[in-house]
mmCIF file of C-alpha atoms and ligand atoms in Angstrom:
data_model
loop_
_atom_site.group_PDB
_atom_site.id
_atom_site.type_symbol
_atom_site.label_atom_id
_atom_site.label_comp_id
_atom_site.label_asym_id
_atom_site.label_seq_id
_atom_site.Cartn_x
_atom_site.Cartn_y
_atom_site.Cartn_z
ATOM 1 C CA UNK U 1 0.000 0.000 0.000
ATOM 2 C CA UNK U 2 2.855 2.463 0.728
ATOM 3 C CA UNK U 3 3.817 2.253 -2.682
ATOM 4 C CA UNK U 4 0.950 2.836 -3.899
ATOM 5 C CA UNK U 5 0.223 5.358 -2.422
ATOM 6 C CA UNK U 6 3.338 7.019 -3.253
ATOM 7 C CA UNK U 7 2.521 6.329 -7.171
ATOM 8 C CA UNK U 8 -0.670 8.076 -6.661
ATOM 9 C CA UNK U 9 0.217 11.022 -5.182
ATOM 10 C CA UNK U 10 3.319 11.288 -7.803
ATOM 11 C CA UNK U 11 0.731 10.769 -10.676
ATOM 12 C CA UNK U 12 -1.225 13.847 -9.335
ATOM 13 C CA UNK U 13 2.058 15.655 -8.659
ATOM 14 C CA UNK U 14 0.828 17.015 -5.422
ATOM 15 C CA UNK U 15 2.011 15.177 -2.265
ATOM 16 C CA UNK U 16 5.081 14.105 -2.969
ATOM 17 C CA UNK U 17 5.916 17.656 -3.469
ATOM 18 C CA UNK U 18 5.680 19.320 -0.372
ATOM 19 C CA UNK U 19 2.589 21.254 1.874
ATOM 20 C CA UNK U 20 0.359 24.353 4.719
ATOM 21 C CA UNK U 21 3.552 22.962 5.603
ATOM 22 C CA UNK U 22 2.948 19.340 6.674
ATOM 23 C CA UNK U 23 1.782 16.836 4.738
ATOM 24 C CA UNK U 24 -0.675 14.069 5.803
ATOM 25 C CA UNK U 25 -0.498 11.368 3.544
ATOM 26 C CA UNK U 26 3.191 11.654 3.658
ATOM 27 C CA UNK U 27 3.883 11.218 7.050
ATOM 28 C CA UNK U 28 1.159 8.833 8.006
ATOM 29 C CA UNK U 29 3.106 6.491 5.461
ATOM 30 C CA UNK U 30 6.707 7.031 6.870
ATOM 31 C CA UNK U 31 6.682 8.002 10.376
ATOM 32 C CA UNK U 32 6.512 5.512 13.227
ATOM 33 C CA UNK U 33 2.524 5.196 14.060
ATOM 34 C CA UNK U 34 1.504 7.940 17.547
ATOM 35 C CA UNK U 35 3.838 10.112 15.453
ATOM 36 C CA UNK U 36 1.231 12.840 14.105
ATOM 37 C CA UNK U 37 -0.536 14.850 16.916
ATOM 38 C CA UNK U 38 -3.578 16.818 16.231
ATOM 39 C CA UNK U 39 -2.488 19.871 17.831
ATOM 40 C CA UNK U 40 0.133 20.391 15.895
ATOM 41 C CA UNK U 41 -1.954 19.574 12.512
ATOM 42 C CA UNK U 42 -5.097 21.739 13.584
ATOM 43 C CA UNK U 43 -3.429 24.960 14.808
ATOM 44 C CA UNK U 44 -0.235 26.434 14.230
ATOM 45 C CA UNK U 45 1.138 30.032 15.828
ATOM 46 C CA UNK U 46 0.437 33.376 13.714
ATOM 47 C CA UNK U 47 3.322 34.522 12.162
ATOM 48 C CA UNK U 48 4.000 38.612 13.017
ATOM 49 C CA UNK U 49 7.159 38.879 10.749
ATOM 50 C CA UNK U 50 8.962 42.081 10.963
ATOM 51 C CA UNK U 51 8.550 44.535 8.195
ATOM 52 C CA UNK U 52 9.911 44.775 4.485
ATOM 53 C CA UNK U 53 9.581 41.782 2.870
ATOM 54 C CA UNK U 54 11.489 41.244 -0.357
ATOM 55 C CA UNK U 55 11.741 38.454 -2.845
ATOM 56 C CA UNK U 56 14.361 36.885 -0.506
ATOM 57 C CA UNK U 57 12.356 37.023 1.972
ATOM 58 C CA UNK U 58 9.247 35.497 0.310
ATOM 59 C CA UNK U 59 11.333 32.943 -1.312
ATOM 60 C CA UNK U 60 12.970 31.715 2.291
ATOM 61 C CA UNK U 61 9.056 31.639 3.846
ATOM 62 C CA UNK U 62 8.381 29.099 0.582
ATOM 63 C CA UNK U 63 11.280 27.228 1.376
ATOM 64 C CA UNK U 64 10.967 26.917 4.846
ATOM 65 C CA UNK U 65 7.545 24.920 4.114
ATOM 66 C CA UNK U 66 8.895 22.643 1.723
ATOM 67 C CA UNK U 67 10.159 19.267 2.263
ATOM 68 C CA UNK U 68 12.143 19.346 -1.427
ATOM 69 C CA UNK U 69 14.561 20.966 0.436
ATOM 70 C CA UNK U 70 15.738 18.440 2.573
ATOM 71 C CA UNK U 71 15.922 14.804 1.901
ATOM 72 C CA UNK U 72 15.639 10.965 3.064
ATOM 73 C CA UNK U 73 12.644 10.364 5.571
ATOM 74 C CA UNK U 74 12.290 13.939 6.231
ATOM 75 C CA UNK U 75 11.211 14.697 2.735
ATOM 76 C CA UNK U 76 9.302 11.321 2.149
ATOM 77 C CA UNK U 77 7.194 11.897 4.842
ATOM 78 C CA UNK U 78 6.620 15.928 3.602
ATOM 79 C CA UNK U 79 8.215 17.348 6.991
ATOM 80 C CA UNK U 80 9.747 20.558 6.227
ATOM 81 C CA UNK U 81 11.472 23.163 8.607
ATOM 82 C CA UNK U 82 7.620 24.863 9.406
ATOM 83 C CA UNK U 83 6.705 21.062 11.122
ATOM 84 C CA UNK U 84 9.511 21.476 13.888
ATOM 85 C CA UNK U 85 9.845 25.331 13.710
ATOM 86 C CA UNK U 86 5.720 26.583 12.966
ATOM 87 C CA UNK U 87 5.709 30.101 12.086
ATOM 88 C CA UNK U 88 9.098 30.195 13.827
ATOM 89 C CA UNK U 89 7.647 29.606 17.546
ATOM 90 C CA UNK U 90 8.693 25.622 18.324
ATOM 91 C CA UNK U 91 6.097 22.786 17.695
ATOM 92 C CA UNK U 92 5.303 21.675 21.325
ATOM 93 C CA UNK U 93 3.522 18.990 20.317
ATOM 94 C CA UNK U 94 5.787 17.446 17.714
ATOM 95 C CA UNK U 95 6.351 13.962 18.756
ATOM 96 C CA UNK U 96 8.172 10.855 16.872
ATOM 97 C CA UNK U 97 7.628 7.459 19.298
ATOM 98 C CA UNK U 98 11.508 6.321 19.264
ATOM 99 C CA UNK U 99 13.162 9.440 18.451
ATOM 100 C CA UNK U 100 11.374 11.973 21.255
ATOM 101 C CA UNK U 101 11.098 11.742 24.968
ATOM 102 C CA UNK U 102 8.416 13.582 25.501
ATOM 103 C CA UNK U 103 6.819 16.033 22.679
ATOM 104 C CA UNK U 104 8.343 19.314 21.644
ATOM 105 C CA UNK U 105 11.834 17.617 21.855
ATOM 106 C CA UNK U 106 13.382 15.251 19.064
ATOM 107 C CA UNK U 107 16.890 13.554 18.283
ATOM 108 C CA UNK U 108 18.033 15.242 15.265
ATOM 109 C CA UNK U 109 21.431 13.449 15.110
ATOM 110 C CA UNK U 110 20.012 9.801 13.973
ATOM 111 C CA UNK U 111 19.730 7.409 11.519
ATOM 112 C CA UNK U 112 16.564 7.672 11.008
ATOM 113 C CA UNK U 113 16.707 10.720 9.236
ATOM 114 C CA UNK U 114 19.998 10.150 7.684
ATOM 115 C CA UNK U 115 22.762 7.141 7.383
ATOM 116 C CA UNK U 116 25.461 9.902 7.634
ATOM 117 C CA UNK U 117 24.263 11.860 10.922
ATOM 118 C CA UNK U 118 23.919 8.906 13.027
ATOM 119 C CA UNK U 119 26.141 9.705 16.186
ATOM 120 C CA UNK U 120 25.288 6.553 18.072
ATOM 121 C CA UNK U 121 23.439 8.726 20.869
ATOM 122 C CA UNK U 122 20.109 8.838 22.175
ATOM 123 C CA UNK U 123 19.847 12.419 22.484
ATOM 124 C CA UNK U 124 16.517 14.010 21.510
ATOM 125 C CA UNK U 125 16.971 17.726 21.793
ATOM 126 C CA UNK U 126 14.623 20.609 22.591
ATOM 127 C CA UNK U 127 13.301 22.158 19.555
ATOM 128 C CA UNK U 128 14.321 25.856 19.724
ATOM 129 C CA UNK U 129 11.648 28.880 19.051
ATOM 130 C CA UNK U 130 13.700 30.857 15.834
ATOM 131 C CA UNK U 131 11.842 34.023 17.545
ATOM 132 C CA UNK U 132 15.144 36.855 17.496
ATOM 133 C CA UNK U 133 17.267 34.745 15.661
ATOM 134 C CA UNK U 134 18.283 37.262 13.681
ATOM 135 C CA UNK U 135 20.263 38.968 17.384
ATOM 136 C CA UNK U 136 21.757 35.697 18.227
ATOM 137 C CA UNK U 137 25.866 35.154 18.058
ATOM 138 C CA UNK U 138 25.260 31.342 18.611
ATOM 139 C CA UNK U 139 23.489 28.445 17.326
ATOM 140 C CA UNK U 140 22.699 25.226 18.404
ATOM 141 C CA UNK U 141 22.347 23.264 22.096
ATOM 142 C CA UNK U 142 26.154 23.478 22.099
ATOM 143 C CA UNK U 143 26.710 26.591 20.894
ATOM 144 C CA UNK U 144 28.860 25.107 18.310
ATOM 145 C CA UNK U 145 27.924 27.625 15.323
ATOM 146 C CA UNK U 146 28.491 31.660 14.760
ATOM 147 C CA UNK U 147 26.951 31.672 11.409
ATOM 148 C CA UNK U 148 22.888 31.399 11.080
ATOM 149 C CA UNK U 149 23.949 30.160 7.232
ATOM 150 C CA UNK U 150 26.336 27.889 8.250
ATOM 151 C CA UNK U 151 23.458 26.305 10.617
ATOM 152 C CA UNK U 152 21.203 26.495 7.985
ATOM 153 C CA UNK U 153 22.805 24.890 5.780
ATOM 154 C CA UNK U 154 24.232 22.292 8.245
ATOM 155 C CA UNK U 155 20.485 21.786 9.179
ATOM 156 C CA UNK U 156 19.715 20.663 5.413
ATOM 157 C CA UNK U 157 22.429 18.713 4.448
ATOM 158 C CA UNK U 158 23.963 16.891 7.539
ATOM 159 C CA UNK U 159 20.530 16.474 10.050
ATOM 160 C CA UNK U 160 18.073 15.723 6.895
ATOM 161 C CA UNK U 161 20.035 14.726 3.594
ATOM 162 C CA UNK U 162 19.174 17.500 1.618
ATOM 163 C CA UNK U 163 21.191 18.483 -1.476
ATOM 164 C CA UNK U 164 23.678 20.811 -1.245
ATOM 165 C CA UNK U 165 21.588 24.513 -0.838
ATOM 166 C CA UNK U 166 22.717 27.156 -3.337
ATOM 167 C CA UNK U 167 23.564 30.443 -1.926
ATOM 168 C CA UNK U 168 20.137 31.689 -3.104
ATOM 169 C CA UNK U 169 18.593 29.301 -0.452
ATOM 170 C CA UNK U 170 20.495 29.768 1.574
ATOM 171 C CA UNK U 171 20.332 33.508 1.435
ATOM 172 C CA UNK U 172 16.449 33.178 1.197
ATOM 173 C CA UNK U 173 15.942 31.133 3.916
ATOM 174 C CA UNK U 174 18.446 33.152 6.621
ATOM 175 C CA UNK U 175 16.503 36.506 5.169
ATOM 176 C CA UNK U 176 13.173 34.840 6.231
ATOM 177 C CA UNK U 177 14.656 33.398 9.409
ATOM 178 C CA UNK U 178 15.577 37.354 10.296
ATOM 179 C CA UNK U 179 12.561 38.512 9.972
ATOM 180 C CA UNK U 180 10.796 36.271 13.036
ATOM 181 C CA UNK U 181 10.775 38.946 15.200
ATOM 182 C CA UNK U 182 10.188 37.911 18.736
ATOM 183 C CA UNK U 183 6.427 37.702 19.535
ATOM 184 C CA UNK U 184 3.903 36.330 21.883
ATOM 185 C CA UNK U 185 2.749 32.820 20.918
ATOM 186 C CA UNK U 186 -1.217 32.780 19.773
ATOM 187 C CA UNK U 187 -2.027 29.578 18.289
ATOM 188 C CA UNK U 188 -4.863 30.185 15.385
ATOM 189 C CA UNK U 189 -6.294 27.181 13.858
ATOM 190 C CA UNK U 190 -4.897 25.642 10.111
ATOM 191 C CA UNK U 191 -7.719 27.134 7.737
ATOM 192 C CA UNK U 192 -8.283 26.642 4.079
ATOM 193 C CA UNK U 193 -8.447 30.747 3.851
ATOM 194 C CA UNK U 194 -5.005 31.002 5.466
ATOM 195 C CA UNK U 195 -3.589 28.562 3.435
ATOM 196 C CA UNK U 196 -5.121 29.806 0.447
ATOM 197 C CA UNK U 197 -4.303 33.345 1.331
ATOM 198 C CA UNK U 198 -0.276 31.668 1.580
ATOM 199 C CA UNK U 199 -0.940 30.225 -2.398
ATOM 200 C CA UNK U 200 -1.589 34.171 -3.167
ATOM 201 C CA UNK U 201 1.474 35.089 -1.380
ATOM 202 C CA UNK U 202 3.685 32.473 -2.984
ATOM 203 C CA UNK U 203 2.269 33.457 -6.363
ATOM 204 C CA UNK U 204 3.501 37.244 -6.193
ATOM 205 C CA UNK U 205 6.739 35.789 -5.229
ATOM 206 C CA UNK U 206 6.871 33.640 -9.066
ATOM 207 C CA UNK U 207 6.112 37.362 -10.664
ATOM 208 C CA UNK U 208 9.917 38.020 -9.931
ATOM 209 C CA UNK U 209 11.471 35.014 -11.869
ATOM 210 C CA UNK U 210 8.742 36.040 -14.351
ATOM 211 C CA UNK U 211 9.479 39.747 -14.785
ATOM 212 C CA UNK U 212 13.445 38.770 -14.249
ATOM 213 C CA UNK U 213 12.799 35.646 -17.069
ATOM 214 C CA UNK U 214 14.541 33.205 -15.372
ATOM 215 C CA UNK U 215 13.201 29.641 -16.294
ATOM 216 C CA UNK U 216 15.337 27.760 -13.584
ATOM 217 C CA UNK U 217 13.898 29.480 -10.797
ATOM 218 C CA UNK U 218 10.578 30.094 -12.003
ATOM 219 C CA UNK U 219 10.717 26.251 -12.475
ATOM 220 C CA UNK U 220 11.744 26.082 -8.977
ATOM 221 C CA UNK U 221 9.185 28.148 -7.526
ATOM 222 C CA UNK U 222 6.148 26.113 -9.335
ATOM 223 C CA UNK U 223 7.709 23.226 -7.887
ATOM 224 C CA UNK U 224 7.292 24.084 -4.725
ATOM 225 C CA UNK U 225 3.628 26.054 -4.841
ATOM 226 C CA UNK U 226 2.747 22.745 -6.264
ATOM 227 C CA UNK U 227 3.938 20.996 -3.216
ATOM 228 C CA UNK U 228 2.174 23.210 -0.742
ATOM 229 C CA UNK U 229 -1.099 22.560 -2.926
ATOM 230 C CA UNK U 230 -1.081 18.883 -2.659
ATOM 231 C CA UNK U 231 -1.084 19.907 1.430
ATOM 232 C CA UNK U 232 -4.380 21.386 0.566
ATOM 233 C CA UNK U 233 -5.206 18.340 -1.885
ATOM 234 C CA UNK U 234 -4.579 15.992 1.164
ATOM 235 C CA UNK U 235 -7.212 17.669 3.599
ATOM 236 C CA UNK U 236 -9.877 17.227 1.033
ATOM 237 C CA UNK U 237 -8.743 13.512 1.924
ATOM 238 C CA UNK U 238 -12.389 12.031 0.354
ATOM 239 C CA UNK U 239 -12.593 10.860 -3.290
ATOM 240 C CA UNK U 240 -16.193 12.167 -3.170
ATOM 241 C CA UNK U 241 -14.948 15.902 -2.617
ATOM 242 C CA UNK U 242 -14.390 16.191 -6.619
ATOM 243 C CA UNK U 243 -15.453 19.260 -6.951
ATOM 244 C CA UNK U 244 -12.439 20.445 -4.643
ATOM 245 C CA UNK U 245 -9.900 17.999 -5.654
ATOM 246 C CA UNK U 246 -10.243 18.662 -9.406
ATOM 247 C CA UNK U 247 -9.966 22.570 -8.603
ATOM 248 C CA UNK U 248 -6.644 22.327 -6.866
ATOM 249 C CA UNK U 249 -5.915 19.572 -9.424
ATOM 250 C CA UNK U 250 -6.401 21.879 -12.204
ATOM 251 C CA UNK U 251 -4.296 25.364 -10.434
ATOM 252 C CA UNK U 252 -1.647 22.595 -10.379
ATOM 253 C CA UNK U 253 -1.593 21.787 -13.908
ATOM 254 C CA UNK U 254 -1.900 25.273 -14.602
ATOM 255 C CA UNK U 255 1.375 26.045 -12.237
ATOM 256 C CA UNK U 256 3.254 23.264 -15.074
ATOM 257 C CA UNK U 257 1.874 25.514 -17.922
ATOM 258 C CA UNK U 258 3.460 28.668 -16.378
ATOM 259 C CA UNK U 259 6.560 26.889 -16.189
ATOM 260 C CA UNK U 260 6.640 25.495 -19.604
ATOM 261 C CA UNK U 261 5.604 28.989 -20.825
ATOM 262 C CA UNK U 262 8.654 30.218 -18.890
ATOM 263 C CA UNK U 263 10.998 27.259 -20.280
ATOM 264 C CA UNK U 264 9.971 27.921 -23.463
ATOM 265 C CA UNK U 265 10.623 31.858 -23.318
ATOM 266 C CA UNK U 266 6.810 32.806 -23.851
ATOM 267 C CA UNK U 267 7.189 35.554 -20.891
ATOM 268 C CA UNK U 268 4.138 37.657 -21.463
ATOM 269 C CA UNK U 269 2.010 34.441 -22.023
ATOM 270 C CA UNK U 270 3.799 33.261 -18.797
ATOM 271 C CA UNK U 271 2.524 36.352 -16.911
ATOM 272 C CA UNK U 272 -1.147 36.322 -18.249
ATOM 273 C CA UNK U 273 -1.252 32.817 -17.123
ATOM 274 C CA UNK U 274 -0.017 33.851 -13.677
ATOM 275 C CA UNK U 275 -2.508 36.476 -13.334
ATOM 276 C CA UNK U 276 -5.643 34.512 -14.066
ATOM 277 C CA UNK U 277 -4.009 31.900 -12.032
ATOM 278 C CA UNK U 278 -3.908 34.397 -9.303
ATOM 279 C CA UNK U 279 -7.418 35.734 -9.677
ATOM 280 C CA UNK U 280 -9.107 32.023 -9.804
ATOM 281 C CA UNK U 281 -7.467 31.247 -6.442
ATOM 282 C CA UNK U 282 -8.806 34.706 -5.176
ATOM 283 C CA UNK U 283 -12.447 33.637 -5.696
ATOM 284 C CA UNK U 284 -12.534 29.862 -5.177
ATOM 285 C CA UNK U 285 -15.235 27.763 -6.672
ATOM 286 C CA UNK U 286 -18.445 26.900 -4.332
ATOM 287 C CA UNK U 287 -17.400 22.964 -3.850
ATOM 288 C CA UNK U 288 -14.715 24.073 -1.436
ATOM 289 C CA UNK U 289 -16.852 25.419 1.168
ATOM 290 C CA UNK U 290 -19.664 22.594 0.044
ATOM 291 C CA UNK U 291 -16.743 20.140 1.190
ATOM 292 C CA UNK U 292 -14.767 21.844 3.709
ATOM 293 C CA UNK U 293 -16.950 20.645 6.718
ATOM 294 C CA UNK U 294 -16.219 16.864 5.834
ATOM 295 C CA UNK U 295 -12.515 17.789 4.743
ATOM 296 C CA UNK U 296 -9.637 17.285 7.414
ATOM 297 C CA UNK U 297 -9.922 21.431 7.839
ATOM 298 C CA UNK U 298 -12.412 19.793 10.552
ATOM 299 C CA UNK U 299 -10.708 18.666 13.977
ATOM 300 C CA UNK U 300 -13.269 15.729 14.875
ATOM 301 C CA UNK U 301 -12.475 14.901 11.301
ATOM 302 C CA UNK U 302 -8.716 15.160 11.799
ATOM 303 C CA UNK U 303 -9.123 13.192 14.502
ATOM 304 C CA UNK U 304 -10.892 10.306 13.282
ATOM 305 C CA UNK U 305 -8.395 10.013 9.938
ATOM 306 C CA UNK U 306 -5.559 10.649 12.466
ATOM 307 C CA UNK U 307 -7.074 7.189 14.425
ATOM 308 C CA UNK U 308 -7.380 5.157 11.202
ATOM 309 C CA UNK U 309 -4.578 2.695 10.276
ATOM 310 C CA UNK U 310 -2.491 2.900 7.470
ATOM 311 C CA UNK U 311 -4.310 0.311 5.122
HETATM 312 C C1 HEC S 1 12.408 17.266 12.909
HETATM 313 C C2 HEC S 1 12.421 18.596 13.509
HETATM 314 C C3 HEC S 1 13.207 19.716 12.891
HETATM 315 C C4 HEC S 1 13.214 20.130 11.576
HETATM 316 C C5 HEC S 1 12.475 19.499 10.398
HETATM 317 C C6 HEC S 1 14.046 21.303 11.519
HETATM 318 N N1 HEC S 1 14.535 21.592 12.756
HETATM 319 FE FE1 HEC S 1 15.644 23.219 13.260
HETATM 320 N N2 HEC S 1 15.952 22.418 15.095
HETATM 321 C C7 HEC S 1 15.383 21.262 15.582
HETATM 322 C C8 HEC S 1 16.022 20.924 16.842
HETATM 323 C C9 HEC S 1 15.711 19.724 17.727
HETATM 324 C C10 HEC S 1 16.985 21.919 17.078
HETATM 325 C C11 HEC S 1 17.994 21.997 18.248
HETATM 326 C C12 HEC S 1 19.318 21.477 17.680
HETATM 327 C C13 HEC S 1 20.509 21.851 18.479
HETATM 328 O O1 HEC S 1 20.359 22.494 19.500
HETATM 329 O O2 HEC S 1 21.624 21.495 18.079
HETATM 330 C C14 HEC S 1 16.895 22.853 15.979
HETATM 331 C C15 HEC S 1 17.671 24.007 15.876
HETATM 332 C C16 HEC S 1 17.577 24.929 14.855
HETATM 333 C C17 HEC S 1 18.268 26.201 14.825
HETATM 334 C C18 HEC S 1 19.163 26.774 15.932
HETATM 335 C C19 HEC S 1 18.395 27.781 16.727
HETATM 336 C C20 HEC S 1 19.149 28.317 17.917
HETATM 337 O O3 HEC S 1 18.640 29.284 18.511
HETATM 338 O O4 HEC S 1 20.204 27.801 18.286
HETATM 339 C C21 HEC S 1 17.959 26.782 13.620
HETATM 340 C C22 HEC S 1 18.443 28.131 13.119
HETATM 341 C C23 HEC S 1 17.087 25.867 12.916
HETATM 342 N N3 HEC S 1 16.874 24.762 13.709
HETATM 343 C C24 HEC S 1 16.587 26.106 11.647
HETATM 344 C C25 HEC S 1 15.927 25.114 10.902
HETATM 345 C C26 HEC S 1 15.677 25.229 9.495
HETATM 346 C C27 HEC S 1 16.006 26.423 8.633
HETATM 347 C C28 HEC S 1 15.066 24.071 9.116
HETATM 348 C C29 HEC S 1 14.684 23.628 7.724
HETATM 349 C C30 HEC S 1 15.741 23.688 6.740
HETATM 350 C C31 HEC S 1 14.925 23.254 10.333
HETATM 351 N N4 HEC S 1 15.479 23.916 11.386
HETATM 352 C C32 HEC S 1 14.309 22.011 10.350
HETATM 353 C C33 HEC S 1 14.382 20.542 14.964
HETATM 354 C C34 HEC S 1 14.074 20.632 13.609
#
């Protein structure tokens, strides 16, 4: 069943991309059962980031709710850096049975997430807020790093077997990480408006590889906007919810056009496309709010799919 289920969600090109930041599907297929808690699927912290936002900025926000960026299980089961870090604050409730003591903490240094950063210690950690990171001289339990890009990058590559990061990523995701101003902590719950009010957001940020015409990294934005649709895709969990599930479906497809447009240096096409894109997601189609009450937007839903085995 895992593999099919992994076939499926790569013929729709949504999950195995990655999601509001966490996928379902993903992670109810490849972490250790008791490992997904509701709290931290229903609600998540608002975000208050500091002023002036640039590209950089909007690009590191992206990135730090993908799972493409990192590899191994982290990326097979759709956890990005927004799972252990949501909107910056720390996920209390984040909980993996073997690799946390109790929830909010986590062993980042094992196996598990990568052959190369075992260290032969049973040490979950305490996952940090990133709240004034930007004012800190030191990162880690130990102190060990003075660079927030060094950590960064050690973060993707040695703790979760990402790819090398280029020095745009790198330089998008420290930007973003600078702007999580310290704030107080008020958990809102996971909506579809939020997280289609995010798509919007991540949809001005493809007008700069658009207006710059840069195919790679328009490529590379569409990739991931796809990714954090399937997240929506997966909370419309029912194969009865068409309606909704052929919408996001279709924005997805129309994401690939934009990029082919873009790889095939049809700009102003390319930007059209974006725009009605844009506007289509701004007024979504009746089904949505038809299906939302059934859809895992729901908590007693949430909860029930959460308590249902893996078939
Ligand atoms: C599975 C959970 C998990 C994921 C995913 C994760 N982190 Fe962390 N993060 C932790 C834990 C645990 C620590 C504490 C590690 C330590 O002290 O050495 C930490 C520490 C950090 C720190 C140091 C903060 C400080 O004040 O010292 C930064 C910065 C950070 N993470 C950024 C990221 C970024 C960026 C990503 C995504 C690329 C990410 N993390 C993904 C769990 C996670």
């Amino acid at each position: 069943m895992r593999r099919l289920a992994v076939v499926a969600a790569a013929l729709l090109g949504l999950a195995a991309g990655g999601a509001g930041a966490q996928s379902l599907v993903g992670a109810r297929e490849w972490l250790p059962a008791g490992s997904l808690s509701l709290d931290a699927l229903s609600q998540r912290p608002a975000e208050r980031l500091e002023d002036g936002r640039n590209f950089y900025v909007a690009f590191g926000r992206l990135a730090f709710r993908s799972p493409d960026i990192l590899g191994g299980t982290a990326r097979k089961a759709g956890l990005s850096c927004q799972a252990c870090h949501a909107s910056g604050f720390a996920t209390h409730a984040f909980f993996i049975p073997g690799l946390s003591d109790r929830p909010g903490r986590i062993d980042v240094s094992n196996a598990f997430w990568h052959l190369r950063g075992e260290d032969g210690i049973d040490n979950p950690l305490e996952i940090p807020s990133l709240r004034g990171v930007k004012t800190k001289d030191r990162f880690g339990h130990d102190a060990r790093t003075a660079s927030l890009r060094d950590f960064t990058r050690r973060v993707i590559v040695m703790e979760f077997a990402g790819d090398e990061p280029d020095a745009l990523l790198l330089d998008a995701l420290v930007a973003y990480q600078e702007k999580l101003q310290p704030a107080i902590e008020t958990p809102q719950p996971v909506t579809l408006r939020q997280d289609l009010a995010d798509i919007l957001d991540h949809l001005d940020t493809l007008r700069v590889p658009l207006g710059e015409e840069n195919p790679a990294l328009a490529s590379r934005l569409v990739t991931m906007i796809r990714g954090q649709l399937g997240f929506i895709h997966e909370r419309f969990a029912d194969e009865n919810m068409r309606g909704s599930r052929a919408t996001l479906e279709e924005w997805s497809r129309q994401l690939v056009g934009i990029a082919e447009l873009a790889e095939n240096g049809q700009w102003p096409q390319a930007r059209q496309h974006l725009a009605a894109l844009r506007g289509a997601i701004a007024a979504p189609p009746p089904a949505f709010a038809a299906d939302l009450p059934r859809s895992l937007y729901d908590g007693p839903r949430l909860a029930a799919w959460l308590n249902t085995p893996v078939r």
